[in-house]
Amino acid sequence: MIRVAVLGCGMMGQEHISYILKYASLSVDFLCDPNQSSIDTALSLLKQDQPGIKSPTVVSDEKELLEHVYDIDLLVIASPNYMHTPQLLKWGVHDITILVEKPVAVSEKQVLALKAAHPNFRANICVGMEYRFIPAINKLLQLIPSVGTIKKISIRENRYPFLSKIAEWNKDVEKSGDTLVEKCCHFFDLFRLISGQEMTWCVSKVHRGLLWDHYGYDDQEHKEDVIPIIDSAYVLLDFDDNSNTVEKPNKHSTHHSTLGCLELCMFAEGSRHQEEIIVTGMKGRVEAYLPENKVFLYHRPTRLWTDRSKPPPEESFSEVVYDCSDLTQVYEFAADIPTMHSGYHYCSTAIEWKYLIDAIEELKNGNSFVPKVSLDDGIKAVEMGIKSMANISSNAEAELPKIAPITAFSSKSSDNLLDLVLNASMAANNANVADAFMRVIDACDEEYKVNVA
């Protein structure tokens, strides 16, 4: 039995719990959250699904949970964004498995700290980028080889505004990382995954403050100092693998890299499609649509398009439609996925857990732990978000210099912890780092409570 602790029992923590209960090899042994209503909801999920189950140990303080580290096999970090890096730094030195929700960091300093500490981590870390596993998106990934060399990737999300959370931390640019990190790290991860390349350039145009009233910024004590989060954006991206293996159409082509376009609108409730991903290659095109959960594959006309003075006839190109609401059309292990899909992510969280359990079992059998989404993947997605905000092209943004780069919500303890990890002499010795972590935590106990959920 894999003993699980859930650190943060808000919306995502509850979604994870709903799936943990569906897998017989998992048990929820610990819950940690300072908000009693979140704890109560998590406990009700446990009792509702398994009435006779032993109640987990409940704590409100992360430091108290750390005292039970040797009774934990797998930690789920589902706390507010700005806490992910400090929590990874504290728990990563222990020999456990960690599933950390995205984003893994919200600022450049946090990214640097993770990079410095990562070589000393003993924990096996997987990042919760569940969009990779949404059935329609995964089917699109499977079909990409059939469209030839990829030249264009377009990702669009038209959706409702951010939902309300405890203390509304997700409306705070410092605590969330702002929208292009908080929300769009999923999409930046997909750009990398689809292209197989790294971003070399980007530029952004954004709207900010359009949802000022909806988010209740006027109710804040110092509203004159509030920087509202991004409400809509276009981000243009350029990718290149810097190799000679990419097929070049011909010597006269002016641009051989892959072009990307991200479009986000957070005030588009009721749109026919909430998410659209379109990948165009030299041989065809594949399109995924949600919540329709369908994928469309097209191939460009070849020999049947003989009269080039007219548009290609319908019979010269093909269309294949895949209905991905049937998991058997996407995943060979569909029968192993829980039939009751909870949450907001088209059952992708259940698939994420299937992969994670398999990776843990491989580790138990003496093999390496190979996560589907590594910490390095998570860091690179955040870096793309930070860079896209640093490259906002707007006169209005120029008047708000503290937006990019974001400094991140900080406290004395979290700053001390980040500075500690960035100290090269400390990072060189794992034992010293672990000991120093605990000294900082002990000195700043009150600041290390998970104070919002």
Coordinates of N, CA and C in Angstrom, one line a residue, residues 103-332:
P103 N 2.1 25.6 -11.1 CA 3.5 25.7 -11.5 C 4.5 25.4 -10.4
V104 N 5.6 24.9 -10.8 CA 6.6 24.5 -9.7 C 7.3 25.7 -9.1
A105 N 7.1 26.9 -9.8 CA 7.7 28.1 -9.3 C 6.9 29.3 -9.8
V106 N 7.1 30.5 -9.2 CA 6.3 31.7 -9.7 C 7.2 32.9 -9.9
S107 N 8.6 32.7 -9.8 CA 9.5 33.8 -10.0 C 10.8 33.3 -10.5
E108 N 11.6 34.2 -11.0 CA 13.0 33.8 -11.4 C 13.8 33.3 -10.2
K109 N 13.7 33.9 -9.1 CA 14.5 33.5 -7.9 C 14.1 32.1 -7.5
Q110 N 12.8 31.8 -7.5 CA 12.4 30.4 -7.2 C 12.9 29.4 -8.2
V111 N 12.9 29.8 -9.5 CA 13.4 28.9 -10.5 C 14.9 28.6 -10.2
L112 N 15.6 29.7 -10.0 CA 17.1 29.5 -9.7 C 17.3 28.6 -8.5
A113 N 16.5 28.8 -7.4 CA 16.7 28.0 -6.2 C 16.4 26.5 -6.5
L114 N 15.3 26.2 -7.3 CA 15.0 24.8 -7.7 C 16.2 24.2 -8.5
K115 N 16.7 25.0 -9.4 CA 17.8 24.4 -10.2 C 19.0 24.1 -9.4
A116 N 19.3 25.0 -8.4 CA 20.5 24.8 -7.5 C 20.3 23.6 -6.6
A117 N 19.0 23.4 -6.1 CA 18.8 22.3 -5.1 C 18.5 21.0 -5.8
H118 N 18.1 21.0 -7.0 CA 17.6 19.7 -7.7 C 18.7 18.6 -7.6
P119 N 20.0 18.9 -7.9 CA 21.0 17.8 -7.8 C 21.1 17.2 -6.5
N120 N 20.7 17.8 -5.4 CA 20.8 17.3 -4.1 C 19.5 16.6 -3.6
F121 N 18.4 16.7 -4.4 CA 17.2 16.1 -4.0 C 17.3 14.5 -4.0
R122 N 16.7 13.9 -2.9 CA 16.6 12.5 -2.9 C 15.2 12.1 -3.3
A123 N 14.2 13.0 -3.3 CA 12.9 12.6 -3.7 C 12.7 12.4 -5.2
N124 N 11.8 11.5 -5.5 CA 11.4 11.3 -6.9 C 10.2 12.2 -7.2
I125 N 10.4 13.1 -8.1 CA 9.4 14.2 -8.3 C 8.7 14.1 -9.7
C126 N 7.4 14.2 -9.6 CA 6.6 14.3 -10.8 C 5.8 15.5 -10.8
V127 N 5.6 16.2 -11.9 CA 4.9 17.5 -11.9 C 3.5 17.3 -12.5
G128 N 2.5 17.9 -11.9 CA 1.1 17.7 -12.3 C 0.7 18.5 -13.5
M129 N 1.2 18.2 -14.6 CA 0.9 18.8 -15.9 C -0.1 17.8 -16.6
E130 N -1.4 17.8 -16.1 CA -2.3 16.7 -16.5 C -2.9 17.0 -17.9
Y131 N -2.7 18.2 -18.5 CA -3.2 18.5 -19.8 C -2.6 17.6 -20.8
R132 N -1.4 17.1 -20.6 CA -0.8 16.1 -21.5 C -1.7 14.9 -21.7
F133 N -2.4 14.6 -20.6 CA -3.1 13.3 -20.6 C -4.6 13.4 -20.9
I134 N -5.1 14.6 -21.2 CA -6.5 14.8 -21.7 C -6.6 14.0 -22.9
P135 N -7.7 13.1 -23.0 CA -7.7 12.2 -24.1 C -7.6 12.8 -25.5
A136 N -8.3 13.9 -25.8 CA -8.1 14.5 -27.1 C -6.7 15.0 -27.4
I137 N -6.1 15.5 -26.4 CA -4.7 16.1 -26.5 C -3.8 14.9 -26.7
N138 N -3.9 13.8 -26.0 CA -3.0 12.7 -26.1 C -3.2 12.1 -27.5
K139 N -4.4 12.0 -28.0 CA -4.6 11.5 -29.3 C -3.9 12.3 -30.4
L140 N -4.1 13.6 -30.2 CA -3.4 14.6 -31.1 C -1.9 14.3 -31.1
L141 N -1.3 14.1 -29.9 CA 0.1 13.8 -29.8 C 0.5 12.5 -30.6
Q142 N -0.4 11.5 -30.5 CA -0.2 10.2 -31.2 C -0.2 10.4 -32.7
L143 N -1.0 11.3 -33.2 CA -1.1 11.5 -34.7 C -0.1 12.5 -35.3
I144 N 0.6 13.2 -34.5 CA 1.6 14.2 -35.0 C 2.5 13.6 -36.1
P145 N 3.1 12.4 -35.9 CA 4.0 11.9 -36.9 C 3.4 11.9 -38.3
S146 N 2.1 11.7 -38.4 CA 1.5 11.6 -39.8 C 1.3 12.9 -40.5
V147 N 1.6 14.0 -39.9 CA 1.4 15.3 -40.6 C 2.7 15.9 -41.1
G148 N 3.8 15.2 -40.9 CA 5.1 15.6 -41.4 C 5.7 16.6 -40.5
T149 N 6.8 17.3 -41.0 CA 7.5 18.2 -40.2 C 6.6 19.4 -39.7
I150 N 6.6 19.6 -38.4 CA 5.7 20.6 -37.8 C 6.2 22.0 -38.1
K151 N 5.3 22.9 -38.5 CA 5.7 24.2 -38.8 C 4.9 25.2 -38.0
K152 N 3.7 24.9 -37.6 CA 2.8 25.8 -36.9 C 2.1 25.1 -35.8
I153 N 2.0 25.7 -34.6 CA 1.3 25.2 -33.5 C 0.4 26.4 -32.9
S154 N -0.9 26.2 -32.9 CA -1.8 27.2 -32.4 C -2.6 26.6 -31.2
I155 N -2.5 27.2 -30.0 CA -3.3 26.8 -28.9 C -4.1 28.0 -28.4
R156 N -5.4 27.7 -28.2 CA -6.4 28.7 -27.9 C -7.2 28.3 -26.7
E157 N -7.4 29.1 -25.7 CA -8.3 28.8 -24.6 C -9.2 30.0 -24.4
N158 N -10.5 29.8 -24.6 CA -11.6 30.8 -24.3 C -12.4 30.2 -23.2
R159 N -12.4 30.9 -22.1 CA -13.0 30.3 -20.9 C -13.6 31.3 -19.9
Y160 N -14.0 30.8 -18.8 CA -14.6 31.6 -17.7 C -13.4 32.2 -16.9
P161 N -13.7 33.2 -16.1 CA -12.6 33.8 -15.2 C -12.2 32.8 -14.1
F162 N -11.1 33.1 -13.5 CA -10.6 32.2 -12.4 C -11.6 32.1 -11.4
L163 N -11.7 30.9 -10.8 CA -12.7 30.6 -9.8 C -12.2 31.2 -8.4
S164 N -13.1 31.3 -7.5 CA -12.8 31.9 -6.2 C -12.1 30.8 -5.4
K165 N -11.0 31.3 -4.7 CA -10.2 30.4 -3.8 C -10.0 31.1 -2.5
I166 N -9.6 30.4 -1.5 CA -9.4 30.9 -0.1 C -8.4 32.1 -0.2
A167 N -8.9 33.2 0.3 CA -8.1 34.5 0.3 C -7.8 35.0 -1.1
E168 N -8.4 34.4 -2.1 CA -8.3 34.9 -3.5 C -6.8 35.0 -3.9
W169 N -6.0 34.1 -3.5 CA -4.6 34.1 -3.8 C -4.3 34.1 -5.3
N170 N -5.2 33.4 -6.1 CA -5.0 33.2 -7.5 C -5.3 34.5 -8.3
K171 N -5.7 35.6 -7.6 CA -5.9 36.9 -8.3 C -4.8 37.8 -8.0
D172 N -3.8 37.3 -7.3 CA -2.6 38.1 -6.9 C -1.4 37.8 -7.7
V173 N -0.9 38.7 -8.4 CA 0.2 38.4 -9.4 C 1.4 37.8 -8.6
E174 N 1.7 38.3 -7.4 CA 2.8 37.8 -6.6 C 2.7 36.4 -6.1
K175 N 1.4 36.0 -5.8 CA 1.2 34.7 -5.2 C 0.9 33.6 -6.3
S176 N 0.4 34.1 -7.4 CA 0.0 33.1 -8.5 C 1.1 33.0 -9.5
G177 N 1.9 34.0 -9.7 CA 2.9 34.1 -10.8 C 2.3 34.8 -12.0
D178 N 1.0 35.2 -11.9 CA 0.3 35.9 -12.9 C -0.2 34.8 -13.9
T179 N -1.1 35.2 -14.8 CA -1.9 34.3 -15.6 C -1.0 33.5 -16.6
L180 N 0.0 34.1 -17.1 CA 0.8 33.4 -18.1 C 1.7 32.3 -17.5
V181 N 1.9 32.4 -16.2 CA 2.6 31.3 -15.5 C 1.5 30.4 -14.9
E182 N 0.6 30.9 -14.1 CA -0.4 30.1 -13.4 C -1.2 29.2 -14.3
K183 N -1.8 29.8 -15.3 CA -2.7 29.1 -16.3 C -1.9 28.5 -17.4
C184 N -1.0 29.3 -18.0 CA -0.5 29.0 -19.3 C 0.8 28.1 -19.3
C185 N 1.3 27.8 -18.1 CA 2.4 26.9 -18.0 C 1.9 25.5 -18.6
H186 N 0.6 25.2 -18.5 CA 0.1 24.0 -19.2 C 0.4 24.0 -20.7
F187 N 0.1 25.2 -21.3 CA 0.2 25.3 -22.7 C 1.6 25.4 -23.2
F188 N 2.5 26.1 -22.4 CA 3.9 26.2 -22.7 C 4.5 24.8 -22.7
D189 N 4.1 24.0 -21.7 CA 4.5 22.6 -21.7 C 4.1 21.8 -22.9
L190 N 2.9 22.1 -23.4 CA 2.4 21.4 -24.6 C 3.1 21.9 -25.9
F191 N 3.5 23.1 -25.9 CA 4.3 23.6 -27.1 C 5.6 22.8 -27.1
R192 N 6.3 22.7 -26.0 CA 7.5 21.9 -26.0 C 7.3 20.5 -26.4
L193 N 6.2 19.9 -25.8 CA 6.0 18.5 -26.1 C 5.6 18.2 -27.5
I194 N 4.8 19.1 -28.1 CA 4.4 18.9 -29.5 C 5.5 19.1 -30.5
S195 N 6.3 20.2 -30.2 CA 7.3 20.5 -31.2 C 8.6 19.7 -31.0
G196 N 8.8 19.2 -29.8 CA 10.1 18.5 -29.5 C 11.2 19.5 -29.5
Q197 N 10.9 20.8 -29.3 CA 12.0 21.8 -29.4 C 11.8 22.8 -28.3
E198 N 12.8 23.6 -28.1 CA 12.8 24.7 -27.1 C 12.5 26.0 -27.7
M199 N 11.8 26.8 -26.9 CA 11.5 28.2 -27.4 C 12.7 29.0 -27.4
T200 N 12.9 29.8 -28.5 CA 14.0 30.6 -28.7 C 13.7 32.1 -28.6
W201 N 12.4 32.4 -28.8 CA 12.0 33.8 -28.8 C 10.5 33.9 -28.6
C202 N 10.0 35.0 -28.0 CA 8.6 35.2 -27.8 C 8.3 36.7 -27.6
V203 N 7.0 37.1 -27.9 CA 6.6 38.4 -27.7 C 5.1 38.3 -27.3
S204 N 4.6 39.2 -26.4 CA 3.2 39.1 -25.9 C 2.5 40.4 -26.0
K205 N 1.2 40.3 -26.2 CA 0.3 41.4 -26.0 C -0.8 41.0 -25.0
V206 N -1.1 41.8 -24.1 CA -2.0 41.4 -23.0 C -3.1 42.5 -22.7
H207 N -4.2 42.0 -22.1 CA -5.1 42.9 -21.4 C -5.0 42.6 -19.9
R208 N -5.1 43.7 -19.1 CA -5.0 43.5 -17.7 C -6.1 44.4 -17.0
G209 N -6.8 43.9 -16.0 CA -7.8 44.7 -15.3 C -9.2 44.7 -15.9
L210 N -9.4 44.0 -17.0 CA -10.8 44.0 -17.5 C -11.8 43.3 -16.6
L211 N -11.3 42.4 -15.7 CA -12.2 41.7 -14.8 C -12.0 42.3 -13.4
W212 N -11.6 43.6 -13.3 CA -11.4 44.2 -12.0 C -12.6 44.1 -11.1
D213 N -13.8 44.4 -11.6 CA -15.0 44.3 -10.7 C -15.3 42.8 -10.4
H214 N -15.2 41.9 -11.4 CA -15.5 40.5 -11.2 C -14.6 39.9 -10.1
Y215 N -13.4 40.3 -10.0 CA -12.4 39.7 -9.1 C -12.5 40.5 -7.7
G216 N -13.2 41.6 -7.7 CA -13.4 42.3 -6.4 C -12.2 43.1 -5.9
Y217 N -11.4 43.6 -6.8 CA -10.2 44.3 -6.4 C -10.5 45.5 -5.6
D218 N -11.7 46.1 -5.9 CA -12.1 47.3 -5.1 C -12.2 47.1 -3.6
D219 N -12.4 45.8 -3.3 CA -12.7 45.5 -1.9 C -11.4 45.3 -1.1
Q220 N -10.2 45.4 -1.8 CA -9.0 45.2 -1.1 C -8.6 46.5 -0.4
E221 N -7.8 46.4 0.7 CA -7.5 47.5 1.6 C -6.7 48.5 0.9
H222 N -5.7 48.1 0.1 CA -4.8 49.0 -0.6 C -5.0 48.9 -2.1
K223 N -6.2 49.1 -2.6 CA -6.6 48.9 -4.0 C -5.8 49.7 -4.9
E224 N -5.3 50.9 -4.5 CA -4.5 51.8 -5.3 C -3.2 51.2 -5.7
D225 N -2.7 50.2 -4.9 CA -1.4 49.6 -5.2 C -1.6 48.2 -5.9
V226 N -2.8 47.8 -6.2 CA -3.1 46.5 -6.7 C -2.7 46.4 -8.2
I227 N -2.0 45.4 -8.6 CA -1.8 45.1 -10.0 C -2.6 44.0 -10.4
P228 N -3.7 44.2 -11.2 CA -4.6 43.1 -11.6 C -3.9 42.1 -12.5
I229 N -4.3 40.8 -12.4 CA -3.8 39.8 -13.2 C -4.2 39.9 -14.7
I230 N -3.4 39.2 -15.5 CA -3.7 39.3 -17.0 C -5.0 38.6 -17.3
D231 N -5.9 39.2 -18.1 CA -7.2 38.7 -18.4 C -7.2 38.1 -19.8
S232 N -6.4 38.5 -20.7 CA -6.3 38.0 -22.1 C -5.0 38.2 -22.6
A233 N -4.6 37.4 -23.6 CA -3.2 37.5 -24.1 C -3.1 36.9 -25.5
Y234 N -2.2 37.4 -26.3 CA -1.6 36.7 -27.4 C -0.1 36.6 -27.2
V235 N 0.4 35.4 -27.4 CA 1.9 35.2 -27.3 C 2.3 34.5 -28.6
L236 N 3.3 35.1 -29.3 CA 3.9 34.5 -30.4 C 5.2 33.9 -30.0
L237 N 5.5 32.7 -30.5 CA 6.7 32.0 -30.1 C 7.4 31.4 -31.3
D238 N 8.7 31.3 -31.1 CA 9.6 30.7 -32.1 C 10.3 29.5 -31.4
F239 N 10.4 28.4 -32.1 CA 11.0 27.2 -31.6 C 12.1 26.7 -32.6
D240 N 13.1 26.1 -32.1 CA 14.2 25.6 -32.9 C 15.0 24.6 -32.1
D241 N 15.2 23.4 -32.7 CA 16.0 22.4 -32.0 C 17.5 22.5 -32.3
N242 N 17.9 23.5 -33.1 CA 19.3 23.7 -33.4 C 20.0 22.5 -33.9
S243 N 19.3 21.7 -34.6 CA 20.0 20.5 -35.2 C 19.8 20.5 -36.7
N244 N 20.5 19.6 -37.4 CA 20.4 19.4 -38.8 C 19.4 18.4 -39.2
T245 N 18.7 17.8 -38.2 CA 17.7 16.7 -38.5 C 16.4 17.2 -39.0
V246 N 16.1 18.5 -38.8 CA 14.8 19.0 -39.2 C 14.7 19.1 -40.7
E247 N 13.6 18.6 -41.2 CA 13.4 18.6 -42.7 C 13.2 20.0 -43.1
K248 N 14.0 20.4 -44.1 CA 13.9 21.8 -44.6 C 13.2 21.7 -46.0
P249 N 12.1 22.4 -46.2 CA 11.3 22.3 -47.4 C 12.1 22.5 -48.7
N250 N 12.9 23.5 -48.7 CA 13.8 23.8 -49.8 C 14.7 24.9 -49.5
K251 N 15.7 25.1 -50.3 CA 16.8 26.0 -50.0 C 16.3 27.5 -50.0
H252 N 15.1 27.7 -50.6 CA 14.6 29.1 -50.7 C 13.7 29.5 -49.5
S253 N 13.4 28.5 -48.6 CA 12.6 28.8 -47.5 C 13.3 29.9 -46.6
T254 N 12.6 30.8 -46.1 CA 13.1 31.9 -45.3 C 13.2 31.6 -43.8
H255 N 12.4 30.6 -43.4 CA 12.3 30.3 -41.9 C 12.0 28.8 -41.7
H256 N 12.9 28.1 -41.0 CA 12.8 26.7 -40.9 C 12.3 26.3 -39.5
S257 N 12.2 27.2 -38.6 CA 11.8 26.8 -37.2 C 10.3 26.6 -37.2
T258 N 9.8 26.2 -36.0 CA 8.4 26.0 -35.7 C 7.9 27.3 -35.1
L259 N 6.7 27.8 -35.6 CA 6.1 29.0 -35.1 C 4.9 28.6 -34.2
G260 N 4.8 29.3 -33.1 CA 3.7 29.0 -32.2 C 2.9 30.3 -31.9
C261 N 1.6 30.1 -31.6 CA 0.7 31.2 -31.2 C -0.2 30.7 -30.1
L262 N -0.2 31.4 -28.9 CA -1.0 31.1 -27.8 C -2.0 32.3 -27.7
E263 N -3.3 31.9 -27.6 CA -4.4 32.9 -27.5 C -5.2 32.5 -26.2
L264 N -5.3 33.5 -25.3 CA -6.0 33.2 -24.0 C -7.0 34.3 -23.8
C265 N -8.3 33.9 -23.5 CA -9.3 34.9 -23.1 C -10.0 34.3 -21.8
M266 N -10.0 35.1 -20.8 CA -10.6 34.7 -19.5 C -12.0 35.3 -19.3
F267 N -12.6 35.8 -20.3 CA -13.9 36.3 -20.2 C -14.8 35.8 -21.4
A268 N -14.7 34.6 -21.7 CA -15.3 34.0 -22.9 C -16.2 32.8 -22.5
E269 N -17.0 33.0 -21.5 CA -17.9 31.9 -21.1 C -18.9 31.6 -22.2
G270 N -19.2 30.3 -22.4 CA -20.1 29.9 -23.4 C -19.6 29.7 -24.7
S271 N -18.3 29.8 -24.9 CA -17.7 29.5 -26.2 C -17.9 28.1 -26.6
R272 N -18.1 27.9 -27.9 CA -18.3 26.5 -28.4 C -17.2 25.6 -28.0
H273 N -15.9 26.1 -28.1 CA -14.8 25.3 -27.7 C -14.1 26.1 -26.6
Q274 N -13.7 25.4 -25.5 CA -12.9 26.1 -24.5 C -11.5 26.0 -24.8
E275 N -11.0 24.8 -25.3 CA -9.6 24.7 -25.7 C -9.6 24.2 -27.2
E276 N -8.6 24.7 -27.9 CA -8.4 24.3 -29.3 C -6.9 24.2 -29.5
I277 N -6.4 23.1 -30.0 CA -5.0 22.9 -30.3 C -4.9 22.5 -31.8
I278 N -4.2 23.2 -32.6 CA -4.1 22.9 -34.0 C -2.6 22.9 -34.4
V279 N -2.2 21.7 -34.9 CA -0.8 21.5 -35.3 C -0.8 21.3 -36.8
T280 N 0.0 22.1 -37.5 CA 0.1 22.0 -39.0 C 1.5 21.6 -39.4
G281 N 1.6 20.5 -40.2 CA 2.9 20.1 -40.7 C 2.9 20.2 -42.2
M282 N 4.0 19.8 -42.8 CA 4.1 19.9 -44.3 C 3.3 18.9 -45.0
K283 N 2.8 17.9 -44.3 CA 1.9 16.9 -45.0 C 0.5 16.9 -44.6
G284 N 0.2 17.6 -43.5 CA -1.2 17.6 -43.0 C -1.4 18.5 -41.8
R285 N -2.5 18.2 -41.1 CA -2.9 19.1 -40.0 C -3.8 18.2 -39.1
V286 N -3.6 18.4 -37.7 CA -4.3 17.7 -36.8 C -4.9 18.7 -35.8
E287 N -6.2 18.6 -35.4 CA -6.9 19.5 -34.6 C -7.6 18.8 -33.5
A288 N -7.5 19.4 -32.2 CA -8.1 18.8 -31.1 C -9.0 19.9 -30.5
Y289 N -10.2 19.5 -30.1 CA -11.2 20.4 -29.5 C -11.8 19.9 -28.2
L290 N -11.9 20.8 -27.2 CA -12.5 20.5 -25.9 C -13.5 21.6 -25.6
P291 N -14.6 21.2 -24.9 CA -14.9 19.9 -24.3 C -15.5 18.9 -25.3
E292 N -15.6 19.2 -26.6 CA -16.1 18.2 -27.6 C -15.3 16.9 -27.5
N293 N -14.0 17.0 -27.1 CA -13.2 15.8 -27.0 C -13.0 15.0 -28.3
K294 N -12.9 15.8 -29.4 CA -12.7 15.1 -30.7 C -11.4 15.6 -31.3
V295 N -10.9 14.8 -32.2 CA -9.7 15.1 -32.9 C -9.9 14.9 -34.4
F296 N -9.5 15.9 -35.2 CA -9.7 15.8 -36.7 C -8.3 15.8 -37.3
L297 N -8.1 14.8 -38.2 CA -6.9 14.6 -38.9 C -7.1 14.9 -40.4
Y298 N -6.3 15.7 -41.0 CA -6.4 16.0 -42.4 C -5.0 15.8 -43.1
H299 N -5.0 15.4 -44.3 CA -3.8 15.3 -45.1 C -3.9 16.2 -46.3
R300 N -2.8 16.8 -46.7 CA -2.9 17.7 -47.8 C -3.0 16.9 -49.1
P301 N -3.7 17.5 -50.1 CA -3.9 16.9 -51.4 C -2.5 16.6 -52.1
T302 N -2.5 15.5 -52.8 CA -1.3 15.2 -53.6 C -1.6 15.1 -55.1
R303 N -1.6 13.9 -55.6 CA -1.7 13.7 -57.1 C -3.1 14.0 -57.6
L304 N -4.1 14.0 -56.7 CA -5.5 14.2 -57.2 C -5.8 15.7 -57.5
W305 N -4.9 16.6 -57.0 CA -5.1 18.0 -57.3 C -4.2 18.3 -58.5
T306 N -4.8 18.1 -59.6 CA -4.1 18.3 -60.9 C -4.2 19.7 -61.5
D307 N -5.4 20.3 -61.3 CA -5.6 21.7 -61.9 C -5.3 22.7 -60.8
R308 N -4.1 23.2 -60.7 CA -3.7 24.1 -59.6 C -4.3 25.5 -59.8
S309 N -5.0 25.7 -60.9 CA -5.7 27.0 -61.1 C -7.0 27.1 -60.3
K310 N -7.4 26.0 -59.7 CA -8.6 25.9 -58.9 C -8.3 25.3 -57.5
P311 N -9.2 25.6 -56.5 CA -9.0 25.0 -55.2 C -9.0 23.5 -55.3
P312 N -8.3 22.8 -54.4 CA -8.3 21.4 -54.5 C -9.7 20.8 -54.3
P313 N -10.0 19.8 -55.1 CA -11.3 19.1 -55.0 C -11.4 18.3 -53.6
E314 N -12.6 18.1 -53.1 CA -12.8 17.5 -51.9 C -12.2 16.1 -51.8
E315 N -12.3 15.4 -52.9 CA -11.8 14.0 -53.0 C -10.3 13.9 -52.9
S316 N -9.6 15.1 -53.0 CA -8.1 15.1 -53.0 C -7.5 15.1 -51.6
F317 N -8.3 15.4 -50.6 CA -7.8 15.3 -49.3 C -8.7 14.5 -48.4
S318 N -8.2 14.1 -47.2 CA -8.9 13.2 -46.4 C -9.2 13.8 -45.0
E319 N -10.3 13.4 -44.4 CA -10.6 13.8 -43.0 C -10.9 12.5 -42.2
V320 N -10.3 12.4 -41.1 CA -10.5 11.3 -40.1 C -10.9 11.9 -38.8
V321 N -12.0 11.5 -38.2 CA -12.5 12.1 -36.9 C -12.3 11.0 -35.8
Y322 N -11.8 11.4 -34.7 CA -11.6 10.5 -33.6 C -12.4 11.0 -32.4
D323 N -13.3 10.2 -31.9 CA -14.1 10.6 -30.7 C -13.4 10.1 -29.5
C324 N -12.8 11.0 -28.8 CA -11.9 10.6 -27.6 C -12.6 10.5 -26.3
S325 N -14.0 10.7 -26.3 CA -14.7 10.4 -25.1 C -14.7 8.9 -24.8
D326 N -14.4 8.1 -25.8 CA -14.2 6.7 -25.6 C -12.7 6.4 -25.4
L327 N -12.3 6.2 -24.1 CA -10.9 6.1 -23.7 C -10.2 5.0 -24.5
T328 N -10.9 3.9 -24.9 CA -10.3 2.8 -25.5 C -9.7 3.2 -26.9
Q329 N -10.2 4.4 -27.4 CA -9.6 4.9 -28.7 C -8.3 5.6 -28.5
V330 N -7.9 5.8 -27.2 CA -6.7 6.6 -26.9 C -5.7 5.8 -26.1
Y331 N -6.2 5.1 -25.1 CA -5.3 4.5 -24.1 C -5.5 3.0 -24.1
E332 N -4.4 2.2 -24.2 CA -4.5 0.8 -24.2 C -4.9 0.3 -22.8

